[in-house]
CSV table of C-alpha atoms and ligand atoms in Angstrom, one decimal:
chain,number,residue,atom,x,y,z
A,229,MET,CA,170.1,131.4,29.2
A,230,THR,CA,167.5,131.8,32.0
A,231,VAL,CA,165.7,135.1,32.8
A,232,GLU,CA,167.8,136.0,35.0
A,233,MET,CA,170.8,136.5,33.5
A,234,MET,CA,168.3,138.4,31.8
A,235,PRO,CA,170.1,142.4,31.5
A,236,ASN,CA,168.5,144.4,33.7
A,237,THR,CA,166.0,146.1,31.1
A,238,SER,CA,162.8,146.9,33.9
A,239,LYS,CA,163.3,150.8,32.1
A,240,ALA,CA,164.0,149.3,28.5
A,241,ASN,CA,162.4,150.8,25.7
A,242,THR,CA,159.1,148.9,24.9
A,243,GLU,CA,159.8,149.9,21.0
A,244,VAL,CA,163.3,147.7,21.3
A,245,ALA,CA,161.6,145.3,24.0
A,246,PRO,CA,158.9,145.0,24.7
A,247,LEU,CA,158.4,141.9,26.6
A,248,LEU,CA,160.9,143.0,29.1
A,249,SER,CA,159.5,146.4,29.1
A,250,GLU,CA,158.0,147.9,32.5
A,251,ALA,CA,154.9,148.6,30.0
A,252,PHE,CA,154.4,144.5,29.3
A,253,ARG,CA,154.0,144.5,32.6
A,254,ILE,CA,151.1,146.7,33.7
A,255,ASP,CA,149.2,145.7,31.8
A,256,PRO,CA,150.6,142.7,29.1
A,257,ALA,CA,147.4,142.8,27.1
A,258,SER,CA,148.2,146.1,25.9
A,259,VAL,CA,151.6,145.2,25.0
A,260,LEU,CA,150.3,141.7,23.2
A,261,ALA,CA,147.4,143.1,21.1
A,262,ARG,CA,150.2,145.5,19.8
A,263,LEU,CA,153.3,142.4,18.7
A,264,ARG,CA,149.9,140.6,17.8
A,265,THR,CA,149.4,142.9,14.7
A,266,ASP,CA,153.1,144.3,14.1
A,267,ASP,CA,155.2,141.7,15.0
A,268,PRO,CA,153.0,138.1,15.9
A,269,VAL,CA,156.3,136.0,15.7
A,270,HIS,CA,158.2,138.2,18.3
A,271,GLU,CA,162.0,137.3,19.5
A,272,ILE,CA,162.3,137.2,23.4
A,273,PRO,CA,165.2,139.0,23.4
A,274,GLY,CA,167.9,137.4,24.9
A,275,ILE,CA,166.5,133.7,25.7
A,276,GLY,CA,166.6,131.7,22.0
A,277,GLY,CA,162.5,132.6,21.4
A,278,TRP,CA,159.3,133.2,20.3
A,279,MET,CA,156.4,134.4,21.3
A,280,ILE,CA,154.3,133.5,19.9
A,281,CYS,CA,150.4,136.1,19.2
A,282,ARG,CA,148.1,135.1,17.4
A,283,TYR,CA,145.4,132.7,18.0
A,284,ASP,CA,145.1,130.3,14.2
A,285,ASP,CA,149.9,130.4,15.0
A,286,VAL,CA,149.3,129.4,18.2
A,287,ARG,CA,146.4,126.6,18.0
A,288,ALA,CA,148.1,125.0,15.0
A,289,LEU,CA,152.0,125.0,17.1
A,290,PHE,CA,150.0,122.8,19.4
A,291,THR,CA,150.2,120.2,17.1
A,292,HIS,CA,152.8,121.1,14.2
A,293,PRO,CA,155.0,118.5,12.9
A,294,ASP,CA,158.6,120.5,13.4
A,295,THR,CA,157.5,120.6,17.1
A,296,THR,CA,157.1,119.4,20.8
A,297,ASN,CA,156.7,119.6,24.2
A,298,ASP,CA,159.3,117.5,25.0
A,299,ARG,CA,161.6,119.7,27.3
A,300,ARG,CA,164.8,118.2,26.2
A,301,ALA,CA,164.9,119.1,22.5
A,302,PHE,CA,165.1,123.2,23.9
A,303,GLU,CA,168.8,124.0,23.7
A,304,HIS,CA,169.6,125.5,26.8
A,305,TYR,CA,167.8,122.4,28.9
A,306,LYS,CA,170.3,119.8,30.6
A,307,LEU,CA,169.5,116.1,31.7
A,308,PRO,CA,168.8,116.0,35.7
A,309,ASP,CA,172.4,114.5,37.5
A,310,ASP,CA,169.3,112.2,39.7
A,311,PRO,CA,168.0,109.1,38.4
A,312,MET,CA,165.3,109.2,39.4
A,313,ALA,CA,164.8,113.0,38.1
A,314,ARG,CA,166.3,112.0,34.5
A,315,PHE,CA,163.7,108.6,35.1
A,316,LEU,CA,160.2,111.3,34.6
A,317,ALA,CA,161.6,113.8,33.2
A,318,GLU,CA,162.4,110.7,30.1
A,319,ASN,CA,159.1,109.0,30.8
A,320,SER,CA,156.5,111.8,31.4
A,321,PRO,CA,153.4,112.0,29.7
A,322,PHE,CA,154.8,115.4,28.1
A,323,ALA,CA,158.0,113.3,26.8
A,324,ALA,CA,156.5,110.1,26.4
A,325,PRO,CA,157.7,108.3,23.0
A,326,PRO,CA,153.7,108.6,21.0
A,327,VAL,CA,153.8,105.7,21.1
A,328,GLN,CA,153.7,104.9,24.6
A,329,HIS,CA,151.6,108.3,25.2
A,330,ALA,CA,149.1,107.0,23.8
A,331,ARG,CA,148.8,103.5,25.9
A,332,MET,CA,148.9,105.4,29.2
A,333,ARG,CA,146.3,107.6,27.7
A,334,LYS,CA,143.9,105.4,26.8
A,335,LEU,CA,144.9,103.3,30.5
A,336,VAL,CA,143.9,106.7,32.2
A,337,ALA,CA,140.9,106.9,30.1
A,338,ALA,CA,139.8,102.9,31.2
A,339,ALA,CA,140.5,104.3,34.9
A,340,LEU,CA,138.0,107.4,34.7
A,341,THR,CA,134.5,105.8,34.6
A,342,PRO,CA,131.5,107.8,35.5
A,343,ARG,CA,131.3,106.5,38.9
A,344,ALA,CA,134.4,107.8,39.4
A,345,ILE,CA,134.5,110.7,37.5
A,346,ARG,CA,131.0,111.4,40.1
A,347,ARG,CA,133.7,110.2,43.0
A,348,GLN,CA,135.9,112.9,41.8
A,349,GLU,CA,133.4,115.7,41.5
A,350,ALA,CA,132.4,114.9,45.1
A,351,GLN,CA,135.9,115.0,46.3
A,352,ILE,CA,136.6,118.4,44.9
A,353,ARG,CA,133.8,120.3,46.4
A,354,GLN,CA,134.5,118.7,49.4
A,355,VAL,CA,138.0,120.3,49.6
A,356,VAL,CA,136.8,123.6,48.1
A,357,SER,CA,134.0,123.2,50.4
A,358,GLU,CA,136.6,122.8,53.2
A,359,PHE,CA,139.0,125.9,52.5
A,360,ALA,CA,135.5,128.2,51.9
A,361,GLU,CA,134.0,127.8,55.5
A,362,LYS,CA,138.0,128.9,57.8
A,363,ILE,CA,137.2,132.0,55.9
A,364,ARG,CA,133.2,132.3,55.7
A,365,GLY,CA,131.8,135.1,58.7
A,366,ARG,CA,135.6,136.6,58.5
A,367,ILE,CA,136.2,140.0,58.8
A,368,GLY,CA,138.0,142.9,57.6
A,369,ILE,CA,141.0,141.7,54.8
A,370,VAL,CA,141.2,138.1,53.9
A,371,ASP,CA,143.8,137.0,51.9
A,372,PHE,CA,142.0,134.9,48.8
A,373,PHE,CA,144.9,133.7,47.7
A,374,SER,CA,146.9,132.0,49.7
A,375,GLU,CA,143.6,131.2,52.1
A,376,PHE,CA,141.7,129.7,49.2
A,377,THR,CA,143.3,129.5,45.3
A,378,GLU,CA,146.9,128.3,46.2
A,379,PRO,CA,146.4,125.2,48.5
A,380,ILE,CA,143.1,124.1,46.3
A,381,PRO,CA,144.3,122.6,44.1
A,382,SER,CA,146.9,120.7,45.3
A,383,ALA,CA,145.2,119.3,47.8
A,384,VAL,CA,142.5,118.5,45.0
A,385,VAL,CA,144.9,117.0,43.4
A,386,GLY,CA,145.6,114.9,46.5
A,387,ARG,CA,142.5,114.5,47.7
A,388,ILE,CA,141.5,112.6,44.6
A,389,THR,CA,145.0,110.3,43.9
A,390,GLY,CA,144.4,109.0,47.3
A,391,VAL,CA,146.1,110.8,50.2
A,392,PRO,CA,145.5,110.5,53.8
A,393,GLN,CA,144.0,113.3,55.7
A,394,LYS,CA,145.4,111.7,58.3
A,395,GLY,CA,148.6,112.8,60.5
A,396,THR,CA,150.2,115.0,57.5
A,397,ASP,CA,150.1,113.1,54.4
A,398,GLU,CA,148.6,115.3,52.9
A,399,LEU,CA,150.7,118.7,54.8
A,400,ARG,CA,153.4,116.5,53.3
A,401,TRP,CA,152.9,116.1,49.8
A,402,ARG,CA,151.3,119.7,49.0
A,403,GLN,CA,154.4,121.6,50.3
A,404,LEU,CA,156.4,119.1,48.5
A,405,ALA,CA,153.5,119.5,44.9
A,406,ARG,CA,154.3,123.2,45.6
A,407,ASP,CA,157.8,122.7,46.3
A,408,ALA,CA,158.3,119.7,42.6
A,409,VAL,CA,156.2,122.3,40.4
A,410,ARG,CA,158.0,124.6,40.1
A,411,GLY,CA,160.2,123.0,37.6
A,412,VAL,CA,157.4,122.6,35.1
A,413,SER,CA,158.5,126.5,34.0
A,414,PRO,CA,162.1,126.2,31.7
A,415,PHE,CA,163.8,130.0,32.9
A,416,LEU,CA,165.0,128.3,36.3
A,417,SER,CA,168.3,129.1,38.0
A,418,PRO,CA,170.5,125.5,38.5
A,419,GLN,CA,170.0,126.1,42.2
A,420,GLU,CA,166.2,126.7,41.4
A,421,ARG,CA,165.9,123.4,39.5
A,422,GLU,CA,168.0,121.1,41.6
A,423,GLN,CA,165.4,122.1,44.2
A,424,SER,CA,162.4,121.4,42.4
A,425,GLU,CA,164.3,118.1,41.2
A,426,ARG,CA,164.5,116.5,45.0
A,427,SER,CA,161.4,118.0,46.0
A,428,MET,CA,160.1,115.8,42.5
A,429,VAL,CA,161.5,112.4,43.8
A,430,GLU,CA,160.6,112.4,47.0
A,431,LEU,CA,156.7,113.0,45.7
A,432,CYS,CA,157.0,110.0,43.1
A,433,GLU,CA,158.2,107.7,46.2
A,434,PHE,CA,155.7,108.9,48.5
A,435,ILE,CA,153.2,108.2,45.6
A,436,ARG,CA,154.9,105.2,44.9
A,437,GLU,CA,154.7,103.6,48.1
A,438,LEU,CA,150.7,104.3,47.8
A,439,ALA,CA,150.5,102.3,44.6
A,440,THR,CA,152.3,99.3,46.4
A,441,GLU,CA,150.0,99.9,49.6
A,442,ARG,CA,146.4,99.7,46.6
A,443,ARG,CA,147.7,97.0,44.5
A,444,ARG,CA,147.5,94.9,48.3
A,445,GLU,CA,144.4,96.7,49.2
A,446,PRO,CA,142.1,99.0,46.6
A,447,ARG,CA,140.0,102.2,47.7
A,448,GLU,CA,138.1,104.6,46.2
A,449,ASP,CA,140.7,107.1,45.0
A,450,MET,CA,142.9,107.1,41.2
A,451,ILE,CA,145.8,105.2,42.1
A,452,SER,CA,143.2,102.4,42.9
A,453,ASP,CA,141.3,103.1,40.1
A,454,LEU,CA,144.6,103.7,38.1
A,455,VAL,CA,145.9,99.8,39.4
A,456,THR,CA,143.4,98.0,38.7
A,457,SER,CA,142.6,100.0,35.5
A,458,HIS,CA,143.3,98.2,31.7
A,459,ASP,CA,142.7,98.1,27.9
A,460,ALA,CA,142.5,94.9,27.1
A,461,ASP,CA,145.3,92.1,28.7
A,462,ASP,CA,147.2,95.6,29.6
A,463,THR,CA,147.1,97.4,32.8
A,464,MET,CA,149.9,100.0,34.6
A,465,THR,CA,153.0,99.2,36.2
A,466,ASN,CA,154.2,101.3,39.9
A,467,ASP,CA,156.4,103.3,37.7
A,468,GLU,CA,153.5,103.8,34.9
A,469,ILE,CA,151.3,105.6,38.3
A,470,MET,CA,153.8,107.7,39.8
A,471,VAL,CA,154.7,108.9,36.3
A,472,MET,CA,151.1,109.4,35.4
A,473,ILE,CA,150.2,110.7,39.0
A,474,ALA,CA,153.4,113.0,39.4
A,475,GLY,CA,152.2,114.2,35.7
A,476,LEU,CA,148.9,115.2,37.1
A,477,VAL,CA,150.8,117.2,40.3
A,478,ALA,CA,153.0,118.7,37.7
A,479,ALA,CA,149.9,120.3,35.2
A,480,GLY,CA,146.7,120.8,37.6
A,481,THR,CA,148.6,122.6,40.6
A,482,GLU,CA,149.8,125.5,39.8
A,483,THR,CA,147.7,126.8,36.1
A,484,THR,CA,144.6,126.3,38.2
A,485,THR,CA,145.6,127.8,41.4
A,486,ILE,CA,146.1,131.3,38.2
A,487,GLY,CA,142.9,130.3,36.7
A,488,GLY,CA,140.8,130.8,40.2
A,489,THR,CA,142.8,133.9,41.9
A,490,ARG,CA,142.9,135.2,38.4
A,491,GLY,CA,139.3,134.4,37.5
A,492,ILE,CA,138.4,136.0,41.4
A,493,ARG,CA,139.7,139.0,40.5
A,494,THR,CA,138.3,139.4,37.1
A,495,LEU,CA,134.9,138.6,39.1
A,496,LEU,CA,135.9,141.3,41.1
A,497,LEU,CA,136.8,143.9,38.9
A,498,HIS,CA,133.2,143.1,36.9
A,499,PRO,CA,130.4,143.4,39.9
A,500,GLU,CA,127.2,143.7,37.0
A,501,GLU,CA,129.0,140.9,35.7
A,502,MET,CA,129.2,139.1,38.6
A,503,GLU,CA,125.6,140.3,40.5
A,504,LYS,CA,124.9,138.2,37.2
A,505,LEU,CA,126.5,135.2,38.0
A,506,ARG,CA,125.0,135.6,41.4
A,507,SER,CA,121.4,135.5,39.6
A,508,ASP,CA,122.2,132.9,37.5
A,509,PRO,CA,124.3,130.5,38.3
A,510,SER,CA,123.2,128.0,34.6
A,511,LEU,CA,126.0,130.8,33.4
A,512,MET,CA,128.8,129.1,35.6
A,513,PRO,CA,130.6,126.4,33.0
A,514,ASN,CA,129.9,130.1,30.1
A,515,ALA,CA,131.4,131.6,33.0
A,516,VAL,CA,134.6,129.3,33.7
A,517,ASP,CA,135.9,129.5,30.3
A,518,GLU,CA,135.4,132.9,30.3
A,519,LEU,CA,137.2,134.1,32.4
A,520,LEU,CA,139.8,131.2,31.8
A,521,ARG,CA,139.4,133.1,27.8
A,522,PHE,CA,139.6,136.9,29.1
A,523,ASP,CA,142.6,136.3,31.6
A,524,PHE,CA,144.8,133.8,32.5
A,525,GLY,CA,148.1,135.6,32.8
A,526,PRO,CA,150.4,136.3,30.1
A,527,LEU,CA,152.1,132.9,30.3
A,528,GLY,CA,152.5,130.8,27.5
A,529,ILE,CA,153.1,126.9,26.9
A,530,PRO,CA,156.3,125.9,25.2
A,531,ARG,CA,156.3,124.5,22.2
A,532,TYR,CA,160.4,123.6,20.4
A,533,ALA,CA,162.0,122.8,17.5
A,534,LEU,CA,163.1,119.7,16.3
A,535,ARG,CA,164.3,121.3,12.8
A,536,ASP,CA,164.7,124.6,11.8
A,537,PHE,CA,161.8,125.4,9.9
A,538,GLU,CA,159.4,128.8,9.1
A,539,LEU,CA,157.2,131.2,10.4
A,540,ARG,CA,155.7,134.0,8.8
A,541,GLY,CA,158.8,135.1,7.5
A,542,LYS,CA,160.6,134.7,11.1
A,543,LYS,CA,163.4,131.4,11.0
A,544,ILE,CA,163.2,129.6,14.0
A,545,HIS,CA,166.3,127.3,14.9
A,546,LYS,CA,166.6,124.0,15.9
A,547,GLY,CA,166.1,123.2,19.5
A,548,GLN,CA,165.0,127.8,20.0
A,549,LEU,CA,161.6,127.7,22.1
A,550,LEU,CA,158.9,129.0,21.4
A,551,LEU,CA,156.2,130.3,24.0
A,552,LEU,CA,152.1,130.2,23.0
A,553,ASN,CA,150.8,132.5,24.5
A,554,PHE,CA,147.8,132.4,26.1
A,555,LEU,CA,146.5,136.1,26.8
A,556,ALA,CA,147.7,136.8,22.6
A,557,ALA,CA,145.6,134.2,21.5
A,558,HIS,CA,142.3,135.5,24.0
A,559,ARG,CA,141.8,138.7,23.3
A,560,ASP,CA,143.0,138.1,19.1
A,561,PRO,CA,139.5,139.8,18.1
A,562,GLU,CA,139.9,137.3,14.9
A,563,ALA,CA,138.9,134.7,17.0
A,564,PHE,CA,136.6,136.6,20.0
A,565,PRO,CA,134.5,139.4,18.9
A,566,ASP,CA,135.8,142.7,20.6
A,567,PRO,CA,138.0,140.7,22.5
A,568,ASP,CA,138.9,143.1,25.5
A,569,ARG,CA,135.2,142.8,27.0
A,570,PHE,CA,134.9,140.7,29.4
A,571,GLY,CA,130.9,138.5,29.6
A,572,ILE,CA,129.5,135.7,31.0
A,573,SER,CA,127.5,134.4,28.5
A,574,ARG,CA,129.5,135.1,25.2
A,575,ASP,CA,131.2,132.3,22.9
A,576,THR,CA,133.5,130.4,24.4
A,577,SER,CA,133.7,127.1,21.9
A,578,ARG,CA,137.4,128.4,20.8
A,579,LEU,CA,138.6,128.2,23.9
A,580,THR,CA,142.9,126.9,23.5
A,581,ILE,CA,143.0,127.6,27.1
A,582,PHE,CA,143.3,123.5,27.6
A,583,GLY,CA,145.8,123.2,24.1
A,584,HIS,CA,144.1,120.4,21.7
A,585,GLY,CA,146.1,117.1,20.0
A,586,PRO,CA,147.6,113.9,21.5
A,587,HIS,CA,148.6,116.8,24.8
A,588,TYR,CA,145.1,117.6,25.4
A,589,CYS,CA,144.7,118.8,29.2
A,590,LEU,CA,144.2,115.4,30.5
A,591,GLY,CA,142.8,117.5,33.4
A,592,ALA,CA,139.7,119.8,31.6
A,593,ASN,CA,137.3,117.6,33.5
A,594,VAL,CA,138.7,118.5,37.1
A,595,ALA,CA,140.1,122.5,36.4
A,596,ARG,CA,136.7,122.9,35.1
A,597,THR,CA,134.6,121.8,37.7
A,598,GLU,CA,137.2,122.8,40.2
A,599,LEU,CA,137.1,126.7,39.4
A,600,ALA,CA,133.2,126.1,39.1
A,601,SER,CA,133.2,125.5,42.9
A,602,MET,CA,135.6,128.1,43.9
A,603,PHE,CA,134.1,130.7,42.6
A,604,GLU,CA,130.2,129.4,43.5
A,605,ALA,CA,132.1,129.2,46.7
A,606,VAL,CA,133.2,133.2,46.4
A,607,LEU,CA,129.8,133.5,45.4
A,608,ASP,CA,128.2,132.2,48.2
A,609,ILE,CA,130.4,133.0,50.9
A,610,LEU,CA,131.9,137.2,50.2
A,611,PRO,CA,129.9,139.2,52.1
A,612,PRO,CA,127.6,142.8,50.2
A,613,GLY,CA,129.8,145.3,49.6
A,614,ALA,CA,133.3,143.1,49.9
A,615,ARG,CA,135.7,145.0,47.9
A,616,LEU,CA,139.0,144.4,46.2
A,617,LEU,CA,142.1,146.0,47.0
A,618,GLU,CA,144.0,146.0,43.7
A,619,GLU,CA,146.1,148.3,44.8
A,620,GLU,CA,147.3,145.9,47.3
A,621,ILE,CA,147.7,143.6,45.0
A,622,GLU,CA,150.9,141.6,45.3
A,623,TRP,CA,151.9,140.7,42.3
A,624,GLN,CA,155.6,138.6,42.1
A,625,HIS,CA,158.1,139.5,39.1
A,626,MET,CA,159.9,136.7,37.7
A,627,GLY,CA,161.9,138.1,33.8
A,628,MET,CA,158.7,139.4,31.8
A,629,PHE,CA,156.4,137.6,33.6
A,630,SER,CA,154.5,139.0,37.0
A,631,SER,CA,152.1,136.0,39.3
A,632,ILE,CA,149.7,137.1,41.1
A,633,LYS,CA,151.4,135.9,45.0
A,634,SER,CA,148.2,138.4,47.9
A,635,LEU,CA,144.3,139.1,46.9
A,636,PRO,CA,143.3,140.6,49.4
A,637,VAL,CA,140.3,140.8,49.9
A,638,ASP,CA,138.3,143.5,52.3
A,639,CYS,CA,135.1,141.1,53.8
A,640,GLY,CA,134.1,145.0,55.2
A,641,ASN,CA,133.9,145.1,60.3
B,727,HEM,C1,143.4,126.0,34.7
B,727,HEM,C2,143.9,125.3,34.8
B,727,HEM,C3,144.5,124.0,33.6
B,727,HEM,C4,144.8,124.5,32.4
B,727,HEM,C5,144.9,126.2,32.1
B,727,HEM,C6,145.4,123.4,31.9
B,727,HEM,C7,146.4,123.1,30.1
B,727,HEM,C8,146.7,122.0,30.0
B,727,HEM,C9,147.6,122.4,28.5
B,727,HEM,C10,147.2,123.3,27.4
B,727,HEM,C11,147.6,121.8,28.5
B,727,HEM,C12,148.8,121.2,26.4
B,727,HEM,C13,150.3,121.4,27.7
B,727,HEM,C14,150.6,120.9,26.0
B,727,HEM,O1,149.8,120.8,25.0
B,727,HEM,O2,152.1,120.5,25.7
B,727,HEM,C15,147.9,121.0,29.0
B,727,HEM,C16,147.6,119.6,29.2
B,727,HEM,C17,148.1,118.4,30.9
B,727,HEM,N1,147.6,118.3,31.5
B,727,HEM,FE1,146.3,121.0,32.5
B,727,HEM,N2,145.3,122.5,32.3
B,727,HEM,C18,144.8,122.7,33.9
B,727,HEM,C19,144.3,121.6,34.8
B,727,HEM,C20,144.9,120.3,34.6
B,727,HEM,C21,144.1,120.5,36.2
B,727,HEM,C22,143.8,120.7,37.4
B,727,HEM,C23,145.0,119.0,36.0
B,727,HEM,C24,145.5,117.6,37.0
B,727,HEM,C25,144.4,117.3,37.4
B,727,HEM,C26,145.8,119.1,34.9
B,727,HEM,C27,146.6,117.6,34.0
B,727,HEM,C28,147.5,118.1,32.6
B,727,HEM,C29,147.9,116.8,32.2
B,727,HEM,C30,148.0,115.4,32.7
B,727,HEM,C31,148.7,117.2,30.8
B,727,HEM,C32,149.3,116.3,30.2
B,727,HEM,C33,149.1,115.6,29.3
B,727,HEM,C34,149.0,114.8,28.6
B,727,HEM,O3,151.1,115.2,28.1
B,727,HEM,O4,149.0,113.9,27.2
B,727,HEM,N3,145.4,120.1,33.7
B,727,HEM,N4,146.5,120.9,30.5
């Protein structure tokens, strides 16, 4: 059952369905705090799934032998009809069998030489600065979502991958990436899923063309690195490169948009911490992690039960969904003392936002560089007195989840 098919519960009693209540939409952290104490493995009404709210459980479930991140194990999952979409579903970094997955990661690691990482960092800073320069000096209200945090991540993945900036290639890439990433959500109507799969197929064909070109004529970009990367005699095929880059798009676009958007909002809502960061830029790496800890939204990373098992007295059934909730885990006082306080100098060493174990985020370095670069740019271009129009933020509500769709900042006259 998709979220859209759930009963209309906007007025639901929080005691009965806390995750579907208005209170959860307005202040998810408080509702999750209550669940963390009273019902840490909480059944999500209507979808045959569970919300996991304690830090230790979230951490353990990333590598729990009774669960998988392969969504084909979800009881409501339907394999796509299109052969290419089916191929991706079966071979993506999230679903490949462990041996094939480990081999792909080894080849990607071999491509991430110090030189390649330096080049990627420069490309990321370049993309962020291009978007920042369009905003610098503007007066009146600027939407930092549509003009900054929303377009940057797909432009970054495109640029580091090697999508040509000439003509309309980059714009076409961004459009396809945006449509394709919607498919990551387990809560889509059949029509939405079909549309996102069509975009993913088109995106993959685009990537395959690039891989064929780079094999003939390598350049300074990630596809060329992957084409030439080898581990002993082993190399990646064009199909494997396509699957890996599609995986980067799927995993690295919306995530970084969320981190950037919520991060800028958190900074603007905590002017003292923002000033502290402005006056000591060496605090930026820790500030990035603290911003991700403090508010990455009420979302969860999915796991699917491979067999029946018990967790904190609850019977989890084979095929059910477990959502490892970041906001609940990162506000767990057992892991982060005084968790509702935002402080850019706090100890963030237990942050688990990039996962844990064999599927640990392949783009953590890219994401951290990109976010640091976005926050630095915001500190640099915001005029004194700029203020967030918190009441005018546009929220999109999709089932129980809310995401930010505009971030209006008054930049003065
Ligand atoms: C704030 C931004 C990001 C967050 C919070 C994030 C978080 C995560 C998490 C939690 C996982 C583990 C998933 C699991 O265990 O099922 C993951 C995996 C992954 N991430 Fe990220 N990510 C971010 C940005 C990126 C970026 C920018 C890229 C690429 C450019 C990327 C590429 C990937 C890939 C390819 C995987 C799959 C790794 C595998 O299965 O082996 N991520 N990410």
